[in-house]
Amino acid sequence: MKRSNFYLPFLLAAALVGCQDPTKESGTGGGNSTTGNTTISDSTYNNSGDFLENWDAYANGEMKVITITYSVSSVSIDGTYDGVTVTADGTDVTVVSTAKKVQYVLSGSCSDGSFKVYSDNKFVLQLNGLTLHNPSGPAINIQKGKTMESDGGYPHKSVFVLLTGTNTLSDGSNYSQSVTVDGTDEDQKACFFSEGQLIFSGSGTLNITGNNRHAVRSDDYIRLRNSVTINATAIGEDAINGNEYLIVDGGTYSLSVSAAKGKGFKADTILIAGGTTSITCTGSSAEGIEADYLTINDGQVECLAKDDGINAAKSIVINGGYIYTRGTNNDGLDSNGTITINGGVVVAVGTQTPEEGIDCDQNNFTITGGIILGIGGASSIPTSSTCTQPSLLYGGSCTANTRISLLDSEGNIVLTYVPEAALRQMTLLLSAPTMTQGSAYTLVSGGTYTASTSADALSFHNLTNAGTLSSPTTLTSATLSSVVTTVGNVSGGGGNPGGGPGGGGGRPGGH
């Protein structure tokens, strides 16, 4: 797949921090949470407390290194320090620590073992070519510290997960009960589980399978930094699940979810600022990404799911990046609140009516920039009072693999797209910076297409903005008389009205 060198501004826009979803599993995340409609920008994430810290900053000083090497039936432990107790029951390792600046280095291979930590302080967990399977619980289990704090609770601190080499973790489908220090049932929510923050870094690879519930879960937040590679398979529930935040700075993520209602990425607030993410969900009601508030500033995100490709309860903001999202039985891009697209390339594919390529019900749908294609049985109609970049919606039908193209008044390609599936009732949404209000355009089908050889040409999931086309069939012509223009039998989804030929059918006020 070729991506263009077309410049997409990297806007340091807000990621909105959401209120707790009462239906979501509870966590014990602590001091960095913010509720309500508070705006947090990229710069805030990079300059506030634990969010600032990474492996390089934390390791700037002498570390207390403890090396733990797994084998088939035993564990080798090297390194002893005051305040750190490491015990092994066969191949199940438990650490109790009150010390600071501790680095645990795990390596070796074991098909029936585990690693558990109770720590009062931040620490580094280095996975250095580790293969670990626990048939009766999490492979990695990071619990609260054992020293009670002044508020009567127990500490759960940041864990800096340093990946070196290739690491493989897996759990069993059934967990044995585990008891905490205060005698209550212990949380065991994932193959890699932490009650505190998880900050992944390093240039290694983590292959992880969650058979019981999630593959990776934090009861606080998860941050995925540059160079990390994670291949996660979720059979029980979600691939990567953060209670409060999930922040993706970069890296490569391949997530496969087969759980019926599983998600690839899930958290209250998700900010994607880079990296390459590919999510495939085969569960009947599974979704690629689910959040209350989702912001995408950069990177490449591809979601293929049976349910919505991407879903947010409150808002979706796209400022840049390349986003492909398809719901084979539902919507491509779905927000129960608002959608704002300021930049980037967005290809959103839904299925037959009433499902939509882009769906935000009767809420504000704002387009101010970017290259956008939404296709499905219906579509939310952009809110004309908040849009500054023109869009065209066309209602008709399409055949799989038969090209649909938007041409300007001189016959040049503005956008051209090859549908993946036939739609007997189709609503097509197109928007691009090269579209201008007051200009005339023609929508055509088929024809002989010759691709552009320009390095600046966009080519992303069947969507292109260059090349030449000969002998197509005209579908309709329209002048963009408004910032939002509808032609044909547009199905507005959620009760939105369709417009007449060449009309401005956008919602005037949004709600």
PDB file of N, CA and C in Angstrom, residues 423-502:
ATOM      1  N   LEU A 423     -23.538  -1.831  -2.805  1.00  0.00           N
ATOM      2  CA  LEU A 423     -24.550  -1.230  -1.940  1.00  0.00           C
ATOM      3  C   LEU A 423     -25.753  -0.889  -2.806  1.00  0.00           C
ATOM      4  N   ARG A 424     -26.885  -1.532  -2.517  1.00  0.00           N
ATOM      5  CA  ARG A 424     -28.083  -1.256  -3.315  1.00  0.00           C
ATOM      6  C   ARG A 424     -28.608   0.153  -3.044  1.00  0.00           C
ATOM      7  N   GLN A 425     -28.393   0.639  -1.827  1.00  0.00           N
ATOM      8  CA  GLN A 425     -28.646   2.038  -1.505  1.00  0.00           C
ATOM      9  C   GLN A 425     -27.379   2.594  -0.881  1.00  0.00           C
ATOM     10  N   MET A 426     -26.771   3.536  -1.555  1.00  0.00           N
ATOM     11  CA  MET A 426     -25.479   4.065  -1.125  1.00  0.00           C
ATOM     12  C   MET A 426     -25.573   5.559  -0.861  1.00  0.00           C
ATOM     13  N   THR A 427     -24.939   5.996   0.216  1.00  0.00           N
ATOM     14  CA  THR A 427     -24.679   7.418   0.412  1.00  0.00           C
ATOM     15  C   THR A 427     -23.170   7.600   0.470  1.00  0.00           C
ATOM     16  N   LEU A 428     -22.673   8.419  -0.434  1.00  0.00           N
ATOM     17  CA  LEU A 428     -21.240   8.659  -0.573  1.00  0.00           C
ATOM     18  C   LEU A 428     -20.931  10.083  -0.132  1.00  0.00           C
ATOM     19  N   LEU A 429     -19.985  10.227   0.787  1.00  0.00           N
ATOM     20  CA  LEU A 429     -19.538  11.537   1.257  1.00  0.00           C
ATOM     21  C   LEU A 429     -18.114  11.770   0.786  1.00  0.00           C
ATOM     22  N   LEU A 430     -17.893  12.902   0.128  1.00  0.00           N
ATOM     23  CA  LEU A 430     -16.567  13.267  -0.363  1.00  0.00           C
ATOM     24  C   LEU A 430     -16.225  14.679   0.098  1.00  0.00           C
ATOM     25  N   SER A 431     -14.986  14.864   0.547  1.00  0.00           N
ATOM     26  CA  SER A 431     -14.515  16.198   0.908  1.00  0.00           C
ATOM     27  C   SER A 431     -13.008  16.242   0.733  1.00  0.00           C
ATOM     28  N   ALA A 432     -12.515  17.358   0.195  1.00  0.00           N
ATOM     29  CA  ALA A 432     -11.078  17.514  -0.033  1.00  0.00           C
ATOM     30  C   ALA A 432     -10.735  18.993  -0.064  1.00  0.00           C
ATOM     31  N   PRO A 433      -9.497  19.350   0.267  1.00  0.00           N
ATOM     32  CA  PRO A 433      -9.103  20.764   0.244  1.00  0.00           C
ATOM     33  C   PRO A 433      -9.190  21.393  -1.136  1.00  0.00           C
ATOM     34  N   THR A 434      -9.134  20.573  -2.196  1.00  0.00           N
ATOM     35  CA  THR A 434      -9.192  21.112  -3.559  1.00  0.00           C
ATOM     36  C   THR A 434     -10.611  21.392  -4.026  1.00  0.00           C
ATOM     37  N   MET A 435     -11.616  20.986  -3.259  1.00  0.00           N
ATOM     38  CA  MET A 435     -13.001  21.293  -3.608  1.00  0.00           C
ATOM     39  C   MET A 435     -13.330  22.718  -3.166  1.00  0.00           C
ATOM     40  N   THR A 436     -13.948  23.487  -4.043  1.00  0.00           N
ATOM     41  CA  THR A 436     -14.242  24.892  -3.739  1.00  0.00           C
ATOM     42  C   THR A 436     -15.721  25.177  -3.910  1.00  0.00           C
ATOM     43  N   GLN A 437     -16.246  25.949  -2.990  1.00  0.00           N
ATOM     44  CA  GLN A 437     -17.653  26.328  -3.044  1.00  0.00           C
ATOM     45  C   GLN A 437     -17.910  27.208  -4.269  1.00  0.00           C
ATOM     46  N   GLY A 438     -19.008  26.917  -4.963  1.00  0.00           N
ATOM     47  CA  GLY A 438     -19.363  27.643  -6.172  1.00  0.00           C
ATOM     48  C   GLY A 438     -18.874  26.996  -7.445  1.00  0.00           C
ATOM     49  N   SER A 439     -18.018  25.985  -7.346  1.00  0.00           N
ATOM     50  CA  SER A 439     -17.487  25.307  -8.530  1.00  0.00           C
ATOM     51  C   SER A 439     -18.362  24.122  -8.908  1.00  0.00           C
ATOM     52  N   ALA A 440     -18.278  23.730 -10.180  1.00  0.00           N
ATOM     53  CA  ALA A 440     -19.063  22.622 -10.715  1.00  0.00           C
ATOM     54  C   ALA A 440     -18.225  21.348 -10.742  1.00  0.00           C
ATOM     55  N   TYR A 441     -18.881  20.231 -10.431  1.00  0.00           N
ATOM     56  CA  TYR A 441     -18.209  18.932 -10.398  1.00  0.00           C
ATOM     57  C   TYR A 441     -19.115  17.885 -11.029  1.00  0.00           C
ATOM     58  N   THR A 442     -18.502  16.807 -11.493  1.00  0.00           N
ATOM     59  CA  THR A 442     -19.234  15.694 -12.082  1.00  0.00           C
ATOM     60  C   THR A 442     -18.816  14.408 -11.390  1.00  0.00           C
ATOM     61  N   LEU A 443     -19.815  13.616 -11.013  1.00  0.00           N
ATOM     62  CA  LEU A 443     -19.558  12.313 -10.407  1.00  0.00           C
ATOM     63  C   LEU A 443     -19.776  11.255 -11.477  1.00  0.00           C
ATOM     64  N   VAL A 444     -18.778  10.382 -11.671  1.00  0.00           N
ATOM     65  CA  VAL A 444     -18.839   9.400 -12.751  1.00  0.00           C
ATOM     66  C   VAL A 444     -18.543   8.011 -12.207  1.00  0.00           C
ATOM     67  N   SER A 445     -18.896   7.004 -13.014  1.00  0.00           N
ATOM     68  CA  SER A 445     -18.685   5.609 -12.648  1.00  0.00           C
ATOM     69  C   SER A 445     -17.902   4.906 -13.743  1.00  0.00           C
ATOM     70  N   GLY A 446     -17.059   3.960 -13.320  1.00  0.00           N
ATOM     71  CA  GLY A 446     -16.329   3.150 -14.294  1.00  0.00           C
ATOM     72  C   GLY A 446     -15.278   3.934 -15.041  1.00  0.00           C
ATOM     73  N   GLY A 447     -15.081   3.535 -16.306  1.00  0.00           N
ATOM     74  CA  GLY A 447     -14.067   4.167 -17.132  1.00  0.00           C
ATOM     75  C   GLY A 447     -12.736   3.447 -17.023  1.00  0.00           C
ATOM     76  N   THR A 448     -11.802   3.891 -17.827  1.00  0.00           N
ATOM     77  CA  THR A 448     -10.453   3.331 -17.815  1.00  0.00           C
ATOM     78  C   THR A 448      -9.536   4.269 -17.045  1.00  0.00           C
ATOM     79  N   TYR A 449      -8.968   3.747 -15.981  1.00  0.00           N
ATOM     80  CA  TYR A 449      -8.167   4.585 -15.088  1.00  0.00           C
ATOM     81  C   TYR A 449      -6.685   4.316 -15.289  1.00  0.00           C
ATOM     82  N   THR A 450      -5.912   5.374 -15.346  1.00  0.00           N
ATOM     83  CA  THR A 450      -4.456   5.286 -15.399  1.00  0.00           C
ATOM     84  C   THR A 450      -3.891   5.990 -14.178  1.00  0.00           C
ATOM     85  N   ALA A 451      -3.139   5.250 -13.384  1.00  0.00           N
ATOM     86  CA  ALA A 451      -2.625   5.796 -12.131  1.00  0.00           C
ATOM     87  C   ALA A 451      -1.556   6.845 -12.382  1.00  0.00           C
ATOM     88  N   SER A 452      -1.461   7.761 -11.461  1.00  0.00           N
ATOM     89  CA  SER A 452      -0.423   8.784 -11.513  1.00  0.00           C
ATOM     90  C   SER A 452       0.908   8.196 -11.061  1.00  0.00           C
ATOM     91  N   THR A 453       1.990   8.669 -11.649  1.00  0.00           N
ATOM     92  CA  THR A 453       3.330   8.252 -11.235  1.00  0.00           C
ATOM     93  C   THR A 453       3.965   9.258 -10.280  1.00  0.00           C
ATOM     94  N   SER A 454       3.232  10.284  -9.924  1.00  0.00           N
ATOM     95  CA  SER A 454       3.765  11.313  -9.040  1.00  0.00           C
ATOM     96  C   SER A 454       3.936  10.772  -7.622  1.00  0.00           C
ATOM     97  N   ALA A 455       5.057  11.113  -7.005  1.00  0.00           N
ATOM     98  CA  ALA A 455       5.298  10.705  -5.624  1.00  0.00           C
ATOM     99  C   ALA A 455       4.342  11.386  -4.660  1.00  0.00           C
ATOM    100  N   ASP A 456       3.725  12.474  -5.098  1.00  0.00           N
ATOM    101  CA  ASP A 456       2.796  13.213  -4.248  1.00  0.00           C
ATOM    102  C   ASP A 456       1.369  12.684  -4.322  1.00  0.00           C
ATOM    103  N   ALA A 457       1.126  11.709  -5.192  1.00  0.00           N
ATOM    104  CA  ALA A 457      -0.233  11.190  -5.352  1.00  0.00           C
ATOM    105  C   ALA A 457      -0.626  10.341  -4.147  1.00  0.00           C
ATOM    106  N   LEU A 458      -1.838  10.536  -3.696  1.00  0.00           N
ATOM    107  CA  LEU A 458      -2.380   9.740  -2.600  1.00  0.00           C
ATOM    108  C   LEU A 458      -2.848   8.394  -3.127  1.00  0.00           C
ATOM    109  N   SER A 459      -2.528   7.329  -2.408  1.00  0.00           N
ATOM    110  CA  SER A 459      -3.080   6.012  -2.697  1.00  0.00           C
ATOM    111  C   SER A 459      -3.241   5.290  -1.372  1.00  0.00           C
ATOM    112  N   PHE A 460      -4.484   5.195  -0.896  1.00  0.00           N
ATOM    113  CA  PHE A 460      -4.740   4.656   0.434  1.00  0.00           C
ATOM    114  C   PHE A 460      -6.087   3.958   0.440  1.00  0.00           C
ATOM    115  N   HIS A 461      -6.068   2.640   0.585  1.00  0.00           N
ATOM    116  CA  HIS A 461      -7.284   1.827   0.661  1.00  0.00           C
ATOM    117  C   HIS A 461      -8.288   2.185  -0.436  1.00  0.00           C
ATOM    118  N   ASN A 462      -7.847   2.076  -1.671  1.00  0.00           N
ATOM    119  CA  ASN A 462      -8.690   2.273  -2.862  1.00  0.00           C
ATOM    120  C   ASN A 462      -9.051   3.727  -3.121  1.00  0.00           C
ATOM    121  N   LEU A 463      -8.534   4.653  -2.338  1.00  0.00           N
ATOM    122  CA  LEU A 463      -8.809   6.075  -2.529  1.00  0.00           C
ATOM    123  C   LEU A 463      -7.579   6.763  -3.114  1.00  0.00           C
ATOM    124  N   THR A 464      -7.804   7.530  -4.194  1.00  0.00           N
ATOM    125  CA  THR A 464      -6.719   8.212  -4.891  1.00  0.00           C
ATOM    126  C   THR A 464      -7.182   9.617  -5.246  1.00  0.00           C
ATOM    127  N   ASN A 465      -6.226  10.536  -5.345  1.00  0.00           N
ATOM    128  CA  ASN A 465      -6.563  11.910  -5.722  1.00  0.00           C
ATOM    129  C   ASN A 465      -5.839  12.354  -6.987  1.00  0.00           C
ATOM    130  N   ALA A 466      -5.376  11.400  -7.777  1.00  0.00           N
ATOM    131  CA  ALA A 466      -4.631  11.747  -8.987  1.00  0.00           C
ATOM    132  C   ALA A 466      -4.820  10.644 -10.022  1.00  0.00           C
ATOM    133  N   GLY A 467      -4.252  10.863 -11.217  1.00  0.00           N
ATOM    134  CA  GLY A 467      -4.387   9.929 -12.319  1.00  0.00           C
ATOM    135  C   GLY A 467      -5.275  10.496 -13.408  1.00  0.00           C
ATOM    136  N   THR A 468      -5.549   9.681 -14.415  1.00  0.00           N
ATOM    137  CA  THR A 468      -6.431  10.089 -15.510  1.00  0.00           C
ATOM    138  C   THR A 468      -7.510   9.044 -15.715  1.00  0.00           C
ATOM    139  N   LEU A 469      -8.642   9.495 -16.276  1.00  0.00           N
ATOM    140  CA  LEU A 469      -9.796   8.628 -16.460  1.00  0.00           C
ATOM    141  C   LEU A 469     -10.391   8.891 -17.829  1.00  0.00           C
ATOM    142  N   SER A 470     -10.675   7.812 -18.557  1.00  0.00           N
ATOM    143  CA  SER A 470     -11.291   7.962 -19.873  1.00  0.00           C
ATOM    144  C   SER A 470     -12.552   7.121 -19.960  1.00  0.00           C
ATOM    145  N   SER A 471     -13.540   7.630 -20.700  1.00  0.00           N
ATOM    146  CA  SER A 471     -14.799   6.936 -21.024  1.00  0.00           C
ATOM    147  C   SER A 471     -15.589   6.466 -19.809  1.00  0.00           C
ATOM    148  N   PRO A 472     -15.748   7.301 -18.765  1.00  0.00           N
ATOM    149  CA  PRO A 472     -16.611   6.903 -17.659  1.00  0.00           C
ATOM    150  C   PRO A 472     -18.071   7.181 -17.987  1.00  0.00           C
ATOM    151  N   THR A 473     -18.961   6.688 -17.115  1.00  0.00           N
ATOM    152  CA  THR A 473     -20.395   6.945 -17.223  1.00  0.00           C
ATOM    153  C   THR A 473     -20.787   8.004 -16.192  1.00  0.00           C
ATOM    154  N   THR A 474     -21.462   9.047 -16.649  1.00  0.00           N
ATOM    155  CA  THR A 474     -21.849  10.131 -15.744  1.00  0.00           C
ATOM    156  C   THR A 474     -22.992   9.695 -14.831  1.00  0.00           C
ATOM    157  N   LEU A 475     -22.820   9.927 -13.544  1.00  0.00           N
ATOM    158  CA  LEU A 475     -23.866   9.664 -12.565  1.00  0.00           C
ATOM    159  C   LEU A 475     -24.677  10.919 -12.274  1.00  0.00           C
ATOM    160  N   THR A 476     -23.995  12.028 -12.043  1.00  0.00           N
ATOM    161  CA  THR A 476     -24.673  13.288 -11.757  1.00  0.00           C
ATOM    162  C   THR A 476     -23.674  14.430 -11.852  1.00  0.00           C
ATOM    163  N   SER A 477     -24.200  15.613 -11.991  1.00  0.00           N
ATOM    164  CA  SER A 477     -23.382  16.827 -11.958  1.00  0.00           C
ATOM    165  C   SER A 477     -23.949  17.755 -10.897  1.00  0.00           C
ATOM    166  N   ALA A 478     -23.083  18.538 -10.284  1.00  0.00           N
ATOM    167  CA  ALA A 478     -23.547  19.433  -9.225  1.00  0.00           C
ATOM    168  C   ALA A 478     -22.605  20.611  -9.081  1.00  0.00           C
ATOM    169  N   THR A 479     -23.184  21.731  -8.735  1.00  0.00           N
ATOM    170  CA  THR A 479     -22.414  22.900  -8.328  1.00  0.00           C
ATOM    171  C   THR A 479     -22.467  22.989  -6.809  1.00  0.00           C
ATOM    172  N   LEU A 480     -21.307  23.160  -6.190  1.00  0.00           N
ATOM    173  CA  LEU A 480     -21.260  23.236  -4.731  1.00  0.00           C
ATOM    174  C   LEU A 480     -21.759  24.601  -4.282  1.00  0.00           C
ATOM    175  N   SER A 481     -23.078  24.726  -4.268  1.00  0.00           N
ATOM    176  CA  SER A 481     -23.701  26.007  -3.949  1.00  0.00           C
ATOM    177  C   SER A 481     -23.628  26.336  -2.467  1.00  0.00           C
ATOM    178  N   SER A 482     -23.334  25.332  -1.646  1.00  0.00           N
ATOM    179  CA  SER A 482     -23.221  25.516  -0.207  1.00  0.00           C
ATOM    180  C   SER A 482     -21.980  24.786   0.267  1.00  0.00           C
ATOM    181  N   VAL A 483     -21.582  25.016   1.504  1.00  0.00           N
ATOM    182  CA  VAL A 483     -20.442  24.290   2.042  1.00  0.00           C
ATOM    183  C   VAL A 483     -20.760  22.809   2.170  1.00  0.00           C
ATOM    184  N   VAL A 484     -22.048  22.463   2.239  1.00  0.00           N
ATOM    185  CA  VAL A 484     -22.505  21.074   2.227  1.00  0.00           C
ATOM    186  C   VAL A 484     -23.541  20.933   1.124  1.00  0.00           C
ATOM    187  N   THR A 485     -23.267  20.073   0.148  1.00  0.00           N
ATOM    188  CA  THR A 485     -24.156  19.901  -1.003  1.00  0.00           C
ATOM    189  C   THR A 485     -24.567  18.442  -1.106  1.00  0.00           C
ATOM    190  N   THR A 486     -25.864  18.191  -1.309  1.00  0.00           N
ATOM    191  CA  THR A 486     -26.354  16.830  -1.486  1.00  0.00           C
ATOM    192  C   THR A 486     -26.995  16.690  -2.854  1.00  0.00           C
ATOM    193  N   VAL A 487     -26.768  15.553  -3.487  1.00  0.00           N
ATOM    194  CA  VAL A 487     -27.391  15.240  -4.771  1.00  0.00           C
ATOM    195  C   VAL A 487     -27.852  13.792  -4.743  1.00  0.00           C
ATOM    196  N   GLY A 488     -28.931  13.506  -5.457  1.00  0.00           N
ATOM    197  CA  GLY A 488     -29.459  12.158  -5.488  1.00  0.00           C
ATOM    198  C   GLY A 488     -30.271  11.852  -4.249  1.00  0.00           C
ATOM    199  N   ASN A 489     -30.511  10.580  -4.019  1.00  0.00           N
ATOM    200  CA  ASN A 489     -31.345  10.125  -2.909  1.00  0.00           C
ATOM    201  C   ASN A 489     -30.465   9.861  -1.691  1.00  0.00           C
ATOM    202  N   VAL A 490     -30.068  10.935  -1.027  1.00  0.00           N
ATOM    203  CA  VAL A 490     -29.175  10.825   0.119  1.00  0.00           C
ATOM    204  C   VAL A 490     -29.953  10.374   1.345  1.00  0.00           C
ATOM    205  N   SER A 491     -29.455   9.310   1.994  1.00  0.00           N
ATOM    206  CA  SER A 491     -30.027   8.861   3.257  1.00  0.00           C
ATOM    207  C   SER A 491     -29.182   9.436   4.374  1.00  0.00           C
ATOM    208  N   GLY A 492     -29.797  10.361   5.137  1.00  0.00           N
ATOM    209  CA  GLY A 492     -29.040  11.108   6.131  1.00  0.00           C
ATOM    210  C   GLY A 492     -28.750  10.358   7.402  1.00  0.00           C
ATOM    211  N   GLY A 493     -29.354   9.188   7.611  1.00  0.00           N
ATOM    212  CA  GLY A 493     -29.077   8.442   8.827  1.00  0.00           C
ATOM    213  C   GLY A 493     -29.571   9.186  10.049  1.00  0.00           C
ATOM    214  N   GLY A 494     -30.099   8.496  11.018  1.00  0.00           N
ATOM    215  CA  GLY A 494     -30.552   9.138  12.250  1.00  0.00           C
ATOM    216  C   GLY A 494     -31.607  10.199  12.021  1.00  0.00           C
ATOM    217  N   GLY A 495     -32.289  10.142  10.877  1.00  0.00           N
ATOM    218  CA  GLY A 495     -33.362  11.085  10.628  1.00  0.00           C
ATOM    219  C   GLY A 495     -32.947  12.347   9.922  1.00  0.00           C
ATOM    220  N   ASN A 496     -31.678  12.451   9.479  1.00  0.00           N
ATOM    221  CA  ASN A 496     -31.252  13.659   8.784  1.00  0.00           C
ATOM    222  C   ASN A 496     -31.928  13.763   7.428  1.00  0.00           C
ATOM    223  N   PRO A 497     -32.340  14.957   7.000  1.00  0.00           N
ATOM    224  CA  PRO A 497     -32.992  15.099   5.708  1.00  0.00           C
ATOM    225  C   PRO A 497     -31.999  15.053   4.568  1.00  0.00           C
ATOM    226  N   GLY A 498     -32.423  14.526   3.437  1.00  0.00           N
ATOM    227  CA  GLY A 498     -31.595  14.569   2.243  1.00  0.00           C
ATOM    228  C   GLY A 498     -31.861  15.839   1.473  1.00  0.00           C
ATOM    229  N   GLY A 499     -30.915  16.175   0.588  1.00  0.00           N
ATOM    230  CA  GLY A 499     -31.061  17.393  -0.199  1.00  0.00           C
ATOM    231  C   GLY A 499     -31.417  17.075  -1.629  1.00  0.00           C
ATOM    232  N   GLY A 500     -31.845  18.089  -2.363  1.00  0.00           N
ATOM    233  CA  GLY A 500     -32.148  17.914  -3.770  1.00  0.00           C
ATOM    234  C   GLY A 500     -30.905  18.061  -4.612  1.00  0.00           C
ATOM    235  N   PRO A 501     -31.022  17.871  -5.940  1.00  0.00           N
ATOM    236  CA  PRO A 501     -29.866  17.987  -6.815  1.00  0.00           C
ATOM    237  C   PRO A 501     -29.217  19.356  -6.680  1.00  0.00           C
ATOM    238  N   GLY A 502     -27.914  19.336  -6.402  1.00  0.00           N
ATOM    239  CA  GLY A 502     -27.168  20.579  -6.281  1.00  0.00           C
ATOM    240  C   GLY A 502     -27.525  21.382  -5.059  1.00  0.00           C
TER     241      GLY A 502
END
